[in-house]
């Protein structure tokens, strides 16, 4: 197989030669640089590369080109090479178009012309994008195949798990020829799906997430019995704790029940996170943090459900659902929160079959030409609305209050107002749903006294607040009435230390009622529910863990 390609396209011959020259000078020994003078010519080159079975690592396209703009080219190129990193070349006057492209084609970066000197303005950007591309296996290699039914909740759960863990897979319908052939070869009836066929040809029928994780290369077993730091939960707070813990020399293991990123990992575009002026998807941010933690030596265990925590002398013991356990000096609880379930009649049985909690980005391509309903008025709902607007005919955003201003960031409200196919419905609430094998109708109530209306709908995505995942902690640490973990000064009753506190000092700011056990991020009582603050708490908690260890 030939070296992967870096393709540049610009209709200005001087600019085209300059960018190809600068790219070839630094990357020509490892990548094949392909230059095109129009979008059509570039797409023809990509089709030829695709037919040869080669890969494309990076696409750099000029914004202003006749017949086909750079944005239009990148959108078309995504169908051929969806994992290639995408860069838009633009003049200063066109930066607004570049920002719009971030949402339209999931742009990775935009570069202002001229980019001289390239050592400062071009190469650092390209280095980072190529590193990210290399860390993500191409979709055509090491491909897992999933066979299932379109409206099967277990099939959706498998696809969602693989997608959120960045495992390349191909989705095949059981009633289509290729899917039926795989079922026949595995001796599996169409009623027994989902079927997962791994890279080595192993057939897994209705696998659990733990079984699936072990077969697709995700680590599920700890390499040691004892650690300095165990982090439970791989959202922004947990990832931050793992990066800082491992980078500062602590033997660190990160335990995640489902996938890295948590709720933030499902965000289509986070635009107010420090250091990412062009925005970054939750999946990209989580992937970078995951790779960063692994680089420093942290272990990452996936599909492991922690069900108990106890103190055994100075040791903190965490028990898994399979009966095994892991021990450490310190623990960080960063389990985040789960979206609250809608209790309206008819929806529970349709979960995973048209009713989804979170963005469920795997479903977006199937929404083409249809109406999508989103419930919620906070940033997660707004980000989902912007994302699904790229695919759906119309996106209906249902909010219980009068508008979005109370709970959504100003930049996101402005963005939604500029997108023609997003419609905001104030004072609206879903009070019922109907369907046979999948969601077919929603019943929506107007809380201003406007009565109820029934609409045809196959897609409902719910973002209605959250509940902490802390029931498994039982009485091991103090929690507030809603289940959030109490830490630091919140534990004290007046000037007294928390009941059962065994140390002569007061609890550290993020320390729970069990010494050496800390909480960070959304699961902590009174925390600020933002990605940046969660990452900050994850970093801060490692410093506190060092203080705890030094005093032992």
Short mmCIF file of C-alpha atoms in Angstrom, two decimals:
data_model
loop_
_atom_site.label_atom_id
_atom_site.label_comp_id
_atom_site.label_asym_id
_atom_site.label_seq_id
_atom_site.Cartn_x
_atom_site.Cartn_y
_atom_site.Cartn_z
CA UNK A 1 0.00 0.00 0.00
CA UNK A 2 1.28 3.46 -0.94
CA UNK A 3 1.98 6.15 1.63
CA UNK A 4 -1.20 7.91 2.80
CA UNK A 5 -2.02 11.06 0.87
CA UNK A 6 -2.26 14.71 1.81
CA UNK A 7 -4.44 16.46 -0.77
CA UNK A 8 -4.40 20.21 -1.38
CA UNK A 9 -6.87 22.01 -3.64
CA UNK A 10 -6.70 25.68 -4.65
CA UNK A 11 -7.63 27.39 -7.93
CA UNK A 12 -4.87 30.01 -7.51
CA UNK A 13 -1.74 28.44 -9.07
CA UNK A 14 0.66 30.44 -6.90
CA UNK A 15 -1.08 29.50 -3.65
CA UNK A 16 -1.48 25.90 -4.82
CA UNK A 17 2.24 25.58 -5.52
CA UNK A 18 3.15 27.26 -2.22
CA UNK A 19 1.03 25.03 0.01
CA UNK A 20 2.10 21.87 -1.82
CA UNK A 21 5.75 22.95 -1.58
CA UNK A 22 5.56 23.65 2.15
CA UNK A 23 3.70 20.41 2.86
CA UNK A 24 6.06 18.32 0.72
CA UNK A 25 9.14 19.88 2.37
CA UNK A 26 8.17 18.59 5.82
CA UNK A 27 6.01 15.53 5.14
CA UNK A 28 7.06 14.30 1.70
CA UNK A 29 9.09 11.38 3.08
CA UNK A 30 6.03 9.89 4.83
CA UNK A 31 3.05 11.16 2.84
CA UNK A 32 2.20 11.48 -0.82
CA UNK A 33 1.25 15.09 -1.59
CA UNK A 34 -1.50 15.37 -4.22
CA UNK A 35 -2.29 18.81 -5.69
CA UNK A 36 -5.53 19.79 -7.46
CA UNK A 37 -6.71 23.07 -9.00
CA UNK A 38 -10.48 22.63 -8.53
CA UNK A 39 -12.98 20.77 -6.40
CA UNK A 40 -13.99 18.48 -9.28
CA UNK A 41 -10.34 17.61 -10.01
CA UNK A 42 -9.73 16.92 -6.31
CA UNK A 43 -12.78 14.65 -6.04
CA UNK A 44 -11.62 12.71 -9.10
CA UNK A 45 -8.24 12.24 -7.43
CA UNK A 46 -9.91 11.03 -4.23
CA UNK A 47 -12.02 8.50 -6.15
CA UNK A 48 -8.87 7.13 -7.79
CA UNK A 49 -7.15 6.84 -4.40
CA UNK A 50 -10.23 5.09 -3.01
CA UNK A 51 -10.28 2.56 -5.86
CA UNK A 52 -6.62 1.73 -5.25
CA UNK A 53 -7.38 1.01 -1.60
CA UNK A 54 -5.06 3.76 -0.34
CA UNK A 55 -5.68 6.23 2.47
CA UNK A 56 -6.03 10.01 2.73
CA UNK A 57 -4.80 11.55 5.97
CA UNK A 58 -5.41 15.27 5.41
CA UNK A 59 -7.46 17.53 3.12
CA UNK A 60 -6.57 21.22 2.69
CA UNK A 61 -9.05 23.18 0.58
CA UNK A 62 -9.26 26.87 -0.31
CA UNK A 63 -12.58 28.45 0.58
CA UNK A 64 -13.05 30.66 -2.51
CA UNK A 65 -13.06 28.49 -5.62
CA UNK A 66 -15.35 28.76 -8.68
CA UNK A 67 -18.01 26.09 -9.32
CA UNK A 68 -17.31 24.37 -6.00
CA UNK A 69 -16.28 26.12 -2.76
CA UNK A 70 -13.87 24.56 -0.32
CA UNK A 71 -16.74 23.84 2.07
CA UNK A 72 -18.70 22.03 -0.66
CA UNK A 73 -15.61 20.02 -1.59
CA UNK A 74 -14.90 18.98 2.00
CA UNK A 75 -18.52 17.95 2.48
CA UNK A 76 -18.35 15.72 -0.62
CA UNK A 77 -14.94 14.36 0.38
CA UNK A 78 -16.34 13.16 3.73
CA UNK A 79 -18.31 10.47 1.87
CA UNK A 80 -15.10 9.04 0.42
CA UNK A 81 -12.70 9.47 3.34
CA UNK A 82 -14.68 10.23 6.52
CA UNK A 83 -11.63 9.88 8.82
CA UNK A 84 -9.40 12.31 6.88
CA UNK A 85 -8.67 15.51 8.79
CA UNK A 86 -10.13 18.64 7.17
CA UNK A 87 -8.58 22.11 6.92
CA UNK A 88 -10.03 25.17 5.19
CA UNK A 89 -7.65 27.78 3.72
CA UNK A 90 -9.21 31.22 4.00
CA UNK A 91 -8.50 34.92 3.85
CA UNK A 92 -9.15 37.06 6.90
CA UNK A 93 -12.36 38.42 5.34
CA UNK A 94 -13.79 34.90 5.12
CA UNK A 95 -13.29 33.77 8.69
CA UNK A 96 -17.04 33.86 9.32
CA UNK A 97 -17.52 31.28 6.55
CA UNK A 98 -14.78 29.17 8.09
CA UNK A 99 -16.54 29.24 11.46
CA UNK A 100 -19.80 28.16 9.79
CA UNK A 101 -17.90 25.28 8.18
CA UNK A 102 -16.99 23.97 11.61
CA UNK A 103 -20.58 22.80 12.01
CA UNK A 104 -21.30 21.98 8.36
CA UNK A 105 -18.37 19.63 7.66
CA UNK A 106 -16.99 19.09 11.17
CA UNK A 107 -13.95 21.14 10.20
CA UNK A 108 -10.80 20.35 12.17
CA UNK A 109 -9.06 23.69 11.59
CA UNK A 110 -8.95 26.73 9.36
CA UNK A 111 -5.76 28.48 8.27
CA UNK A 112 -5.49 32.14 7.41
CA UNK A 113 -3.50 33.02 4.29
CA UNK A 114 -0.63 33.71 4.21
CA UNK A 115 0.67 31.16 6.72
CA UNK A 116 4.30 32.28 6.76
CA UNK A 117 6.46 31.32 8.44
CA UNK A 118 5.16 27.74 8.08
CA UNK A 119 7.25 26.60 11.05
CA UNK A 120 4.99 28.71 13.29
CA UNK A 121 1.63 28.88 11.51
CA UNK A 122 1.35 25.74 9.34
CA UNK A 123 3.43 22.85 10.63
CA UNK A 124 2.20 22.80 14.26
CA UNK A 125 -1.40 22.56 13.02
CA UNK A 126 -0.63 19.83 10.47
CA UNK A 127 1.53 17.91 12.97
CA UNK A 128 -1.35 17.74 15.45
CA UNK A 129 -3.90 16.70 12.82
CA UNK A 130 -1.68 13.97 11.38
CA UNK A 131 -0.95 12.66 14.86
CA UNK A 132 -4.68 12.47 15.56
CA UNK A 133 -5.31 10.72 12.22
CA UNK A 134 -2.59 8.16 12.90
CA UNK A 135 -4.06 7.41 16.33
CA UNK A 136 -7.48 6.61 14.80
CA UNK A 137 -7.48 3.44 12.67
CA UNK A 138 -8.92 4.00 9.16
CA UNK A 139 -12.45 2.79 8.77
CA UNK A 140 -11.44 0.33 6.04
CA UNK A 141 -8.89 -1.47 8.23
CA UNK A 142 -9.50 -3.78 11.18
CA UNK A 143 -13.23 -3.49 10.59
CA UNK A 144 -15.76 -4.99 12.95
CA UNK A 145 -19.09 -5.92 11.34
CA UNK A 146 -22.41 -5.55 13.14
CA UNK A 147 -25.57 -7.23 11.83
CA UNK A 148 -28.93 -6.22 13.22
CA UNK A 149 -32.36 -4.74 12.60
CA UNK A 150 -32.94 -1.07 11.93
CA UNK A 151 -35.22 -0.52 14.91
CA UNK A 152 -33.57 -2.91 17.36
CA UNK A 153 -32.61 -1.36 20.72
CA UNK A 154 -29.88 -3.99 21.38
CA UNK A 155 -28.44 -3.33 17.90
CA UNK A 156 -28.36 0.40 18.61
CA UNK A 157 -26.64 -0.20 21.96
CA UNK A 158 -23.86 -2.18 20.26
CA UNK A 159 -23.33 0.47 17.56
CA UNK A 160 -23.38 3.28 20.09
CA UNK A 161 -20.82 1.50 22.29
CA UNK A 162 -18.43 0.93 19.37
CA UNK A 163 -18.84 4.47 18.02
CA UNK A 164 -18.24 6.14 21.38
CA UNK A 165 -15.13 4.03 21.93
CA UNK A 166 -13.83 4.95 18.45
CA UNK A 167 -13.86 1.35 17.22
CA UNK A 168 -14.34 1.26 13.41
CA UNK A 169 -17.27 -0.91 12.38
CA UNK A 170 -19.61 -1.55 9.47
CA UNK A 171 -23.37 -1.73 10.05
CA UNK A 172 -25.30 -4.32 8.04
CA UNK A 173 -29.04 -4.92 8.07
CA UNK A 174 -30.13 -8.49 8.72
CA UNK A 175 -32.67 -8.42 5.88
CA UNK A 176 -30.15 -7.31 3.23
CA UNK A 177 -27.94 -9.74 1.25
CA UNK A 178 -24.57 -9.16 2.96
CA UNK A 179 -26.06 -9.17 6.45
CA UNK A 180 -28.07 -12.33 5.68
CA UNK A 181 -24.93 -14.03 4.37
CA UNK A 182 -23.03 -13.29 7.59
CA UNK A 183 -25.92 -14.61 9.68
CA UNK A 184 -26.00 -17.81 7.61
CA UNK A 185 -22.24 -18.26 7.87
CA UNK A 186 -22.41 -17.87 11.65
CA UNK A 187 -25.44 -20.16 11.92
CA UNK A 188 -27.45 -17.40 13.58
CA UNK A 189 -31.15 -16.77 13.00
CA UNK A 190 -32.32 -13.28 12.08
CA UNK A 191 -34.25 -13.21 15.35
CA UNK A 192 -31.03 -13.62 17.35
CA UNK A 193 -29.36 -10.34 16.36
CA UNK A 194 -27.30 -8.35 17.02
CA UNK A 195 -24.43 -10.39 15.62
CA UNK A 196 -20.92 -8.94 15.88
CA UNK A 197 -18.14 -10.38 13.70
CA UNK A 198 -14.72 -9.29 14.94
CA UNK A 199 -11.61 -8.69 12.84
CA UNK A 200 -10.35 -12.24 13.45
CA UNK A 201 -13.69 -13.72 12.33
CA UNK A 202 -15.10 -14.48 15.77
CA UNK A 203 -18.90 -14.36 15.83
CA UNK A 204 -20.50 -12.88 18.96
CA UNK A 205 -24.26 -13.21 19.38
CA UNK A 206 -25.87 -10.56 21.60
CA UNK A 207 -22.58 -9.85 23.38
CA UNK A 208 -22.44 -7.86 26.59
CA UNK A 209 -20.39 -4.67 26.53
CA UNK A 210 -17.68 -6.37 28.59
CA UNK A 211 -17.49 -9.31 26.17
CA UNK A 212 -17.45 -6.97 23.20
CA UNK A 213 -14.79 -4.70 24.68
CA UNK A 214 -12.44 -7.62 25.28
CA UNK A 215 -12.84 -8.88 21.68
CA UNK A 216 -12.31 -5.53 19.92
CA UNK A 217 -9.09 -4.63 21.69
CA UNK A 218 -10.28 -2.48 24.59
CA UNK A 219 -8.57 -3.19 27.91
CA UNK A 220 -10.88 -4.64 30.56
CA UNK A 221 -8.47 -6.22 33.07
CA UNK A 222 -6.12 -4.21 35.31
CA UNK A 223 -2.43 -4.93 34.94
CA UNK A 224 -1.85 -4.73 38.70
CA UNK A 225 -3.73 -5.31 41.94
CA UNK A 226 -2.74 -2.07 43.64
CA UNK A 227 -2.43 1.55 42.45
CA UNK A 228 -1.66 4.96 43.82
CA UNK A 229 -4.77 6.41 42.18
CA UNK A 230 -7.95 4.86 40.80
CA UNK A 231 -10.20 7.21 38.83
CA UNK A 232 -13.80 6.07 38.38
CA UNK A 233 -15.42 7.65 35.34
CA UNK A 234 -13.77 8.84 32.11
CA UNK A 235 -15.60 12.09 31.47
CA UNK A 236 -13.72 15.41 31.40
CA UNK A 237 -13.04 15.35 35.16
CA UNK A 238 -11.86 11.74 35.15
CA UNK A 239 -9.70 12.21 32.08
CA UNK A 240 -8.18 15.35 33.63
CA UNK A 241 -7.36 13.44 36.82
CA UNK A 242 -5.83 10.55 34.85
CA UNK A 243 -3.64 12.86 32.75
CA UNK A 244 -2.34 14.81 35.74
CA UNK A 245 -2.04 11.77 38.00
CA UNK A 246 -0.02 9.74 35.50
CA UNK A 247 2.09 12.72 34.40
CA UNK A 248 3.07 13.36 38.02
CA UNK A 249 4.26 9.82 38.60
CA UNK A 250 1.26 8.21 40.29
CA UNK A 251 0.41 4.65 39.27
CA UNK A 252 -2.95 5.52 37.78
CA UNK A 253 -5.82 3.48 36.38
CA UNK A 254 -8.97 4.98 34.85
CA UNK A 255 -12.11 2.84 35.05
CA UNK A 256 -15.02 3.59 32.71
CA UNK A 257 -18.40 1.89 32.56
CA UNK A 258 -19.13 2.64 28.91
CA UNK A 259 -16.96 5.07 26.91
CA UNK A 260 -14.49 7.90 27.39
CA UNK A 261 -15.88 11.42 27.26
CA UNK A 262 -19.05 10.96 29.29
CA UNK A 263 -21.88 13.29 28.31
CA UNK A 264 -19.37 15.82 26.97
CA UNK A 265 -18.06 13.13 24.61
CA UNK A 266 -21.44 13.11 22.88
CA UNK A 267 -21.41 16.87 22.21
CA UNK A 268 -21.22 17.62 18.50
CA UNK A 269 -19.31 20.88 19.01
CA UNK A 270 -17.97 22.60 22.13
CA UNK A 271 -17.12 26.17 21.18
CA UNK A 272 -16.40 27.85 24.52
CA UNK A 273 -13.59 25.61 25.75
CA UNK A 274 -10.32 27.43 26.39
CA UNK A 275 -7.69 26.95 23.70
CA UNK A 276 -10.05 25.82 20.90
CA UNK A 277 -11.18 29.03 19.17
CA UNK A 278 -12.59 27.01 16.25
CA UNK A 279 -14.48 24.67 18.57
CA UNK A 280 -13.93 20.97 19.11
CA UNK A 281 -16.31 18.03 19.13
CA UNK A 282 -16.73 16.19 22.39
CA UNK A 283 -15.43 13.01 20.76
CA UNK A 284 -12.29 14.77 19.53
CA UNK A 285 -11.62 16.31 22.93
CA UNK A 286 -12.12 12.98 24.69
CA UNK A 287 -9.91 11.17 22.19
CA UNK A 288 -7.08 13.65 22.66
CA UNK A 289 -7.35 13.42 26.45
CA UNK A 290 -7.46 9.63 26.32
CA UNK A 291 -4.31 9.48 24.18
CA UNK A 292 -2.64 11.99 26.47
CA UNK A 293 -3.39 9.90 29.56
CA UNK A 294 -2.10 6.73 27.89
CA UNK A 295 1.06 8.56 26.78
CA UNK A 296 1.87 9.34 30.40
CA UNK A 297 1.35 5.72 31.42
CA UNK A 298 -2.20 5.65 32.79
CA UNK A 299 -4.19 2.46 32.27
CA UNK A 300 -7.72 2.66 30.85
CA UNK A 301 -10.26 -0.05 31.61
CA UNK A 302 -13.49 -0.02 29.59
CA UNK A 303 -16.85 -1.70 30.24
CA UNK A 304 -16.10 -2.24 33.91
CA UNK A 305 -18.95 -1.45 36.28
CA UNK A 306 -17.86 -0.41 39.79
CA UNK A 307 -20.50 -1.44 42.33
CA UNK A 308 -18.87 -0.89 45.72
CA UNK A 309 -16.32 1.16 47.66
CA UNK A 310 -14.93 0.42 51.08
CA UNK A 311 -12.01 1.26 53.34
CA UNK A 312 -9.73 -1.54 54.50
CA UNK A 313 -7.29 0.22 56.82
CA UNK A 314 -5.41 2.75 54.68
CA UNK A 315 -6.43 0.91 51.50
CA UNK A 316 -9.40 1.96 49.38
CA UNK A 317 -11.05 -1.06 47.76
CA UNK A 318 -13.31 -0.85 44.68
CA UNK A 319 -15.48 -3.83 43.78
CA UNK A 320 -16.57 -4.65 40.21
CA UNK A 321 -19.89 -6.20 39.19
CA UNK A 322 -18.18 -9.49 38.27
CA UNK A 323 -16.95 -9.98 41.84
CA UNK A 324 -13.34 -8.89 41.26
CA UNK A 325 -11.80 -5.83 42.91
CA UNK A 326 -9.01 -3.30 42.65
CA UNK A 327 -7.18 -1.52 45.48
CA UNK A 328 -5.42 1.81 45.79
CA UNK A 329 -4.14 4.48 48.13
CA UNK A 330 -6.54 7.13 46.74
CA UNK A 331 -9.71 7.25 44.64
CA UNK A 332 -11.27 9.95 42.47
CA UNK A 333 -15.02 9.63 41.93
CA UNK A 334 -15.81 11.27 38.57
CA UNK A 335 -18.84 9.26 37.48
CA UNK A 336 -20.72 12.27 36.18
CA UNK A 337 -24.46 12.27 35.70
CA UNK A 338 -27.05 10.47 33.56
CA UNK A 339 -29.81 12.11 31.55
CA UNK A 340 -33.12 11.97 33.36
CA UNK A 341 -35.71 9.69 31.74
CA UNK A 342 -38.96 10.99 30.31
CA UNK A 343 -41.87 9.39 32.17
CA UNK A 344 -44.50 10.11 29.51
CA UNK A 345 -46.63 7.08 28.59
CA UNK A 346 -45.43 4.98 25.67
CA UNK A 347 -41.81 6.17 25.61
CA UNK A 348 -40.04 3.66 27.87
CA UNK A 349 -40.69 0.72 25.55
CA UNK A 350 -39.48 2.76 22.55
CA UNK A 351 -36.08 3.63 24.05
CA UNK A 352 -33.41 2.80 21.48
CA UNK A 353 -36.13 2.51 18.82
CA UNK A 354 -36.66 6.17 18.03
CA UNK A 355 -36.37 7.52 21.59
CA UNK A 356 -32.79 8.27 22.61
CA UNK A 357 -31.12 9.87 25.63
CA UNK A 358 -28.17 11.98 24.55
CA UNK A 359 -27.16 12.86 21.03
CA UNK A 360 -26.83 9.28 19.64
CA UNK A 361 -24.78 10.57 16.73
CA UNK A 362 -24.84 7.15 15.02
CA UNK A 363 -28.48 7.86 14.12
CA UNK A 364 -27.88 11.21 12.42
CA UNK A 365 -27.45 9.90 8.84
CA UNK A 366 -30.78 8.08 9.04
CA UNK A 367 -32.61 11.33 9.84
CA UNK A 368 -32.08 12.74 6.34
CA UNK A 369 -35.23 14.36 5.02
CA UNK A 370 -37.17 13.78 8.26
CA UNK A 371 -38.20 15.84 11.26
CA UNK A 372 -36.23 15.45 14.49
CA UNK A 373 -37.56 16.41 17.93
CA UNK A 374 -35.17 17.41 20.72
CA UNK A 375 -36.27 17.97 24.33
CA UNK A 376 -34.18 20.28 26.49
CA UNK A 377 -33.01 23.86 26.82
CA UNK A 378 -29.39 23.61 27.96
CA UNK A 379 -26.16 23.55 25.94
CA UNK A 380 -26.23 19.81 25.27
CA UNK A 381 -29.64 20.11 23.60
CA UNK A 382 -28.56 23.17 21.62
CA UNK A 383 -25.40 21.47 20.36
CA UNK A 384 -27.46 18.45 19.32
CA UNK A 385 -29.92 20.69 17.46
CA UNK A 386 -27.11 22.31 15.48
CA UNK A 387 -25.63 18.90 14.66
CA UNK A 388 -28.87 17.23 13.57
CA UNK A 389 -29.80 20.27 11.47
CA UNK A 390 -27.07 19.16 9.05
CA UNK A 391 -29.03 15.96 8.35
CA UNK A 392 -32.72 16.45 9.17
CA UNK A 393 -35.37 18.26 7.16
CA UNK A 394 -36.31 20.21 10.28
CA UNK A 395 -35.25 20.14 13.92
CA UNK A 396 -37.88 20.98 16.56
CA UNK A 397 -36.37 22.09 19.87
CA UNK A 398 -38.94 21.70 22.68
CA UNK A 399 -38.36 23.75 25.84
CA UNK A 400 -40.58 24.05 28.90
CA UNK A 401 -39.74 27.70 29.55
CA UNK A 402 -40.41 30.86 27.53
CA UNK A 403 -37.07 30.79 25.67
CA UNK A 404 -33.49 29.47 25.74
CA UNK A 405 -31.85 32.33 27.61
CA UNK A 406 -32.13 30.90 31.12
CA UNK A 407 -30.01 27.78 30.55
CA UNK A 408 -28.17 28.01 27.21
CA UNK A 409 -24.98 29.90 26.36
CA UNK A 410 -25.44 33.10 24.38
CA UNK A 411 -23.17 32.01 21.49
CA UNK A 412 -25.25 28.86 20.99
CA UNK A 413 -28.55 30.74 21.01
CA UNK A 414 -27.23 33.06 18.29
CA UNK A 415 -26.07 30.09 16.26
CA UNK A 416 -29.47 28.40 16.48
CA UNK A 417 -31.20 31.61 15.38
CA UNK A 418 -29.09 31.64 12.20
CA UNK A 419 -30.03 28.08 11.16
CA UNK A 420 -33.21 28.11 9.11
CA UNK A 421 -34.30 24.53 9.72
CA UNK A 422 -34.23 24.74 13.54
CA UNK A 423 -37.52 25.75 15.15
CA UNK A 424 -37.73 26.50 18.88
CA UNK A 425 -41.05 25.66 20.58
CA UNK A 426 -41.40 27.40 24.00
CA UNK A 427 -43.69 26.15 26.75
CA UNK A 428 -43.71 22.71 25.14
CA UNK A 429 -43.57 19.30 26.79
CA UNK A 430 -43.75 15.73 25.46
CA UNK A 431 -46.59 13.96 27.29
CA UNK A 432 -46.83 10.75 25.29
CA UNK A 433 -45.57 8.67 22.41
CA UNK A 434 -46.86 5.86 20.23
CA UNK A 435 -45.42 3.32 17.83
CA UNK A 436 -45.24 -0.38 17.01
CA UNK A 437 -41.68 -1.47 16.25
CA UNK A 438 -40.42 2.13 16.53
CA UNK A 439 -41.56 5.64 17.46
CA UNK A 440 -44.25 6.92 15.10
CA UNK A 441 -46.08 9.72 16.94
CA UNK A 442 -45.48 12.20 19.74
CA UNK A 443 -48.07 13.97 21.85
CA UNK A 444 -46.92 17.50 22.71
CA UNK A 445 -48.60 19.72 25.29
CA UNK A 446 -48.57 23.53 25.16
CA UNK A 447 -48.13 24.55 28.81
CA UNK A 448 -49.67 27.99 28.17
CA UNK A 449 -53.08 26.39 27.89
CA UNK A 450 -52.93 25.67 24.19
CA UNK A 451 -53.92 22.04 24.60
CA UNK A 452 -52.25 19.03 23.06
CA UNK A 453 -51.26 18.15 19.52
CA UNK A 454 -50.10 14.91 17.92
CA UNK A 455 -47.25 14.95 15.41
CA UNK A 456 -45.69 12.31 13.20
CA UNK A 457 -42.20 11.62 14.53
CA UNK A 458 -39.62 8.84 14.29
CA UNK A 459 -36.83 10.60 16.18
CA UNK A 460 -36.82 11.98 19.72
CA UNK A 461 -33.60 12.94 21.53
CA UNK A 462 -33.90 13.83 25.21
CA UNK A 463 -31.69 16.19 27.25
CA UNK A 464 -33.74 16.99 30.36
CA UNK A 465 -31.34 17.48 33.21
CA UNK A 466 -29.36 14.84 34.96
CA UNK A 467 -29.06 12.57 37.96
CA UNK A 468 -25.79 11.53 39.61
CA UNK A 469 -24.61 7.94 39.24
CA UNK A 470 -23.98 7.37 42.95
CA UNK A 471 -26.46 4.72 44.15
CA UNK A 472 -23.65 2.15 44.16
CA UNK A 473 -21.82 4.13 46.86
CA UNK A 474 -24.51 3.36 49.46
CA UNK A 475 -23.24 4.69 52.84
CA UNK A 476 -19.52 4.70 51.96
CA UNK A 477 -19.44 8.48 51.39
CA UNK A 478 -21.82 11.29 52.37
CA UNK A 479 -24.22 12.55 49.71
CA UNK A 480 -26.82 15.28 49.58
CA UNK A 481 -30.55 14.67 49.17
CA UNK A 482 -30.23 14.44 45.40
CA UNK A 483 -27.35 11.96 45.50
CA UNK A 484 -24.47 14.33 44.74
CA UNK A 485 -21.25 13.72 46.68
CA UNK A 486 -20.49 16.18 49.47
CA UNK A 487 -16.89 17.38 49.73
CA UNK A 488 -14.70 19.74 51.73
CA UNK A 489 -16.46 22.42 53.76
CA UNK A 490 -19.88 21.13 52.64
CA UNK A 491 -19.31 18.12 54.91
CA UNK A 492 -18.94 20.13 58.11
CA UNK A 493 -21.87 20.88 60.33
CA UNK A 494 -20.92 24.23 61.80
CA UNK A 495 -17.36 23.85 63.07
CA UNK A 496 -17.55 20.09 63.45
CA UNK A 497 -15.95 17.59 61.12
CA UNK A 498 -18.14 14.99 59.37
CA UNK A 499 -19.35 12.02 61.38
CA UNK A 500 -16.82 9.22 61.42
CA UNK A 501 -13.96 11.44 60.22
CA UNK A 502 -10.78 9.83 61.62
CA UNK A 503 -8.06 12.38 60.84
CA UNK A 504 -6.91 15.37 62.94
CA UNK A 505 -7.24 17.71 59.94
CA UNK A 506 -10.31 19.01 58.12
CA UNK A 507 -11.26 17.42 54.76
CA UNK A 508 -9.47 18.85 51.75
CA UNK A 509 -11.64 20.98 49.38
CA UNK A 510 -12.58 18.10 47.02
CA UNK A 511 -12.28 15.28 49.57
CA UNK A 512 -15.32 13.22 50.50
CA UNK A 513 -16.32 12.00 53.95
CA UNK A 514 -13.99 9.01 53.44
CA UNK A 515 -10.36 10.22 53.68
CA UNK A 516 -8.39 9.65 50.49
CA UNK A 517 -11.53 9.50 48.35
CA UNK A 518 -12.16 12.63 46.27
CA UNK A 519 -14.95 13.77 43.94
CA UNK A 520 -14.58 15.87 40.80
CA UNK A 521 -16.86 17.16 38.08
CA UNK A 522 -20.63 16.94 37.75
CA UNK A 523 -21.03 14.23 40.42
CA UNK A 524 -19.79 16.61 43.12
CA UNK A 525 -22.38 18.68 45.00
CA UNK A 526 -22.42 22.36 44.04
CA UNK A 527 -20.04 21.86 41.10
CA UNK A 528 -20.26 24.10 38.04
CA UNK A 529 -21.66 21.97 35.22
CA UNK A 530 -19.17 22.93 32.51
CA UNK A 531 -16.43 20.98 30.73
CA UNK A 532 -13.70 23.46 31.68
CA UNK A 533 -14.52 23.38 35.39
CA UNK A 534 -14.68 19.57 35.36
CA UNK A 535 -11.22 19.34 33.78
CA UNK A 536 -9.93 21.88 36.31
CA UNK A 537 -11.28 19.87 39.23
CA UNK A 538 -9.72 16.72 37.76
CA UNK A 539 -6.33 18.45 37.76
CA UNK A 540 -6.83 19.99 41.22
CA UNK A 541 -7.77 16.68 42.81
CA UNK A 542 -4.41 15.15 41.90
CA UNK A 543 -2.62 17.87 43.88
CA UNK A 544 -4.85 17.09 46.85
CA UNK A 545 -4.18 13.36 46.45
CA UNK A 546 -0.44 14.11 46.63
CA UNK A 547 -1.00 16.00 49.88
CA UNK A 548 -2.98 13.08 51.27
CA UNK A 549 -0.27 10.56 50.30
CA UNK A 550 2.50 12.74 51.73
CA UNK A 551 0.76 12.84 55.09
CA UNK A 552 0.33 9.06 55.36
#
